[in-house]
Amino acid sequence: VKKWDEEVEKARFFVQEFEKIKGSKVLGQRPRQHTLMKLDTVESFDKIARTHKKKGYFLYKELEKRGVVGIFPGATRQFKINIYGLTKHQVEYVVNAFKEIAIKYGLDVE
């Protein structure tokens, strides 16, 4: 925790970039003071899950293909993610994986 300020900055970066996916938001305190975040994707990835043949498992599978693991299979409405200990490059990779999936399935991304 000696570099807590750096960890929080990475969390804030993640929030800023993740919320560029239309319908996706990060719940909780603003500005972020912690690396554990609850993501609300009811208006984005969950909309896709409602019509996708694999339902909520599509997001898990898409993230797994990109090497992003740890999200519960089937979770597309709300789930938690923690970026503590990741490098700036790894945080960018994770948020870009979400953006790529969003674009692939026709969601608007700024």
PDB file of C-alpha atoms in Angstrom, residues 29-104:
ATOM      1  CA  GLN A  29     -18.094   7.071  -4.349  1.00  0.00           C
ATOM      2  CA  ARG A  30     -16.728   9.745  -6.685  1.00  0.00           C
ATOM      3  CA  PRO A  31     -13.896  10.354  -7.146  1.00  0.00           C
ATOM      4  CA  ARG A  32     -12.788   6.776  -6.572  1.00  0.00           C
ATOM      5  CA  GLN A  33     -10.822   6.209  -3.380  1.00  0.00           C
ATOM      6  CA  HIS A  34     -10.452   2.452  -3.798  1.00  0.00           C
ATOM      7  CA  THR A  35      -9.478  -0.117  -6.434  1.00  0.00           C
ATOM      8  CA  LEU A  36     -12.457  -2.428  -5.852  1.00  0.00           C
ATOM      9  CA  MET A  37     -15.319  -1.334  -8.087  1.00  0.00           C
ATOM     10  CA  LYS A  38     -18.874  -2.474  -8.666  1.00  0.00           C
ATOM     11  CA  LEU A  39     -19.735  -2.270 -12.352  1.00  0.00           C
ATOM     12  CA  ASP A  40     -23.310  -1.767 -13.524  1.00  0.00           C
ATOM     13  CA  THR A  41     -23.840  -2.977 -17.085  1.00  0.00           C
ATOM     14  CA  VAL A  42     -27.629  -3.432 -17.092  1.00  0.00           C
ATOM     15  CA  GLU A  43     -27.952  -0.978 -19.978  1.00  0.00           C
ATOM     16  CA  SER A  44     -25.005  -2.347 -21.964  1.00  0.00           C
ATOM     17  CA  PHE A  45     -23.684  -5.914 -21.690  1.00  0.00           C
ATOM     18  CA  ASP A  46     -26.849  -7.212 -20.029  1.00  0.00           C
ATOM     19  CA  LYS A  47     -28.887  -6.013 -23.020  1.00  0.00           C
ATOM     20  CA  ILE A  48     -26.689  -8.167 -25.249  1.00  0.00           C
ATOM     21  CA  ALA A  49     -27.047 -11.127 -22.868  1.00  0.00           C
ATOM     22  CA  ARG A  50     -30.836 -11.009 -23.142  1.00  0.00           C
ATOM     23  CA  THR A  51     -30.698 -11.976 -26.824  1.00  0.00           C
ATOM     24  CA  HIS A  52     -27.353 -13.809 -27.059  1.00  0.00           C
ATOM     25  CA  LYS A  53     -27.561 -17.595 -27.398  1.00  0.00           C
ATOM     26  CA  LYS A  54     -25.123 -18.036 -24.485  1.00  0.00           C
ATOM     27  CA  LYS A  55     -27.011 -15.490 -22.340  1.00  0.00           C
ATOM     28  CA  GLY A  56     -24.811 -14.037 -19.614  1.00  0.00           C
ATOM     29  CA  TYR A  57     -21.961 -16.406 -20.331  1.00  0.00           C
ATOM     30  CA  PHE A  58     -21.019 -14.521 -23.504  1.00  0.00           C
ATOM     31  CA  LEU A  59     -19.232 -11.782 -21.530  1.00  0.00           C
ATOM     32  CA  TYR A  60     -17.306 -14.294 -19.445  1.00  0.00           C
ATOM     33  CA  LYS A  61     -16.237 -16.170 -22.595  1.00  0.00           C
ATOM     34  CA  GLU A  62     -15.267 -12.987 -24.472  1.00  0.00           C
ATOM     35  CA  LEU A  63     -13.152 -11.750 -21.567  1.00  0.00           C
ATOM     36  CA  GLU A  64     -11.590 -15.196 -21.127  1.00  0.00           C
ATOM     37  CA  LYS A  65     -10.541 -15.200 -24.813  1.00  0.00           C
ATOM     38  CA  ARG A  66      -8.689 -11.966 -24.132  1.00  0.00           C
ATOM     39  CA  GLY A  67      -7.007 -13.312 -20.986  1.00  0.00           C
ATOM     40  CA  VAL A  68      -9.174 -11.366 -18.537  1.00  0.00           C
ATOM     41  CA  VAL A  69     -10.370 -13.760 -15.841  1.00  0.00           C
ATOM     42  CA  GLY A  70     -12.051 -13.641 -12.465  1.00  0.00           C
ATOM     43  CA  ILE A  71     -15.542 -12.495 -13.384  1.00  0.00           C
ATOM     44  CA  PHE A  72     -18.270 -14.941 -12.440  1.00  0.00           C
ATOM     45  CA  PRO A  73     -19.703 -16.831 -15.428  1.00  0.00           C
ATOM     46  CA  GLY A  74     -23.135 -15.488 -16.247  1.00  0.00           C
ATOM     47  CA  ALA A  75     -22.693 -12.120 -14.540  1.00  0.00           C
ATOM     48  CA  THR A  76     -23.738  -9.299 -16.848  1.00  0.00           C
ATOM     49  CA  ARG A  77     -25.861  -6.971 -14.715  1.00  0.00           C
ATOM     50  CA  GLN A  78     -23.605  -6.016 -11.850  1.00  0.00           C
ATOM     51  CA  PHE A  79     -20.286  -7.442 -10.821  1.00  0.00           C
ATOM     52  CA  LYS A  80     -17.145  -6.388  -9.027  1.00  0.00           C
ATOM     53  CA  ILE A  81     -13.668  -5.925 -10.376  1.00  0.00           C
ATOM     54  CA  ASN A  82     -10.454  -5.061  -8.588  1.00  0.00           C
ATOM     55  CA  ILE A  83      -7.482  -3.671 -10.464  1.00  0.00           C
ATOM     56  CA  TYR A  84      -5.148  -3.502  -7.451  1.00  0.00           C
ATOM     57  CA  GLY A  85      -1.634  -4.563  -8.334  1.00  0.00           C
ATOM     58  CA  LEU A  86      -2.069  -4.313 -12.089  1.00  0.00           C
ATOM     59  CA  THR A  87       0.329  -2.187 -14.077  1.00  0.00           C
ATOM     60  CA  LYS A  88      -0.981   0.812 -16.012  1.00  0.00           C
ATOM     61  CA  HIS A  89      -0.572  -1.225 -19.195  1.00  0.00           C
ATOM     62  CA  GLN A  90      -2.602  -4.109 -17.748  1.00  0.00           C
ATOM     63  CA  VAL A  91      -5.401  -1.752 -16.655  1.00  0.00           C
ATOM     64  CA  GLU A  92      -5.489  -0.325 -20.192  1.00  0.00           C
ATOM     65  CA  TYR A  93      -5.645  -3.860 -21.569  1.00  0.00           C
ATOM     66  CA  VAL A  94      -8.596  -4.796 -19.331  1.00  0.00           C
ATOM     67  CA  VAL A  95     -10.614  -1.678 -20.133  1.00  0.00           C
ATOM     68  CA  ASN A  96      -9.825  -2.061 -23.842  1.00  0.00           C
ATOM     69  CA  ALA A  97     -11.048  -5.670 -23.689  1.00  0.00           C
ATOM     70  CA  PHE A  98     -14.415  -4.406 -22.435  1.00  0.00           C
ATOM     71  CA  LYS A  99     -14.463  -1.769 -25.185  1.00  0.00           C
ATOM     72  CA  GLU A 100     -13.610  -4.320 -27.903  1.00  0.00           C
ATOM     73  CA  ILE A 101     -16.439  -6.576 -26.752  1.00  0.00           C
ATOM     74  CA  ALA A 102     -18.829  -3.628 -26.679  1.00  0.00           C
ATOM     75  CA  ILE A 103     -17.915  -2.644 -30.232  1.00  0.00           C
ATOM     76  CA  LYS A 104     -18.122  -6.255 -31.422  1.00  0.00           C
TER      77      LYS A 104
END
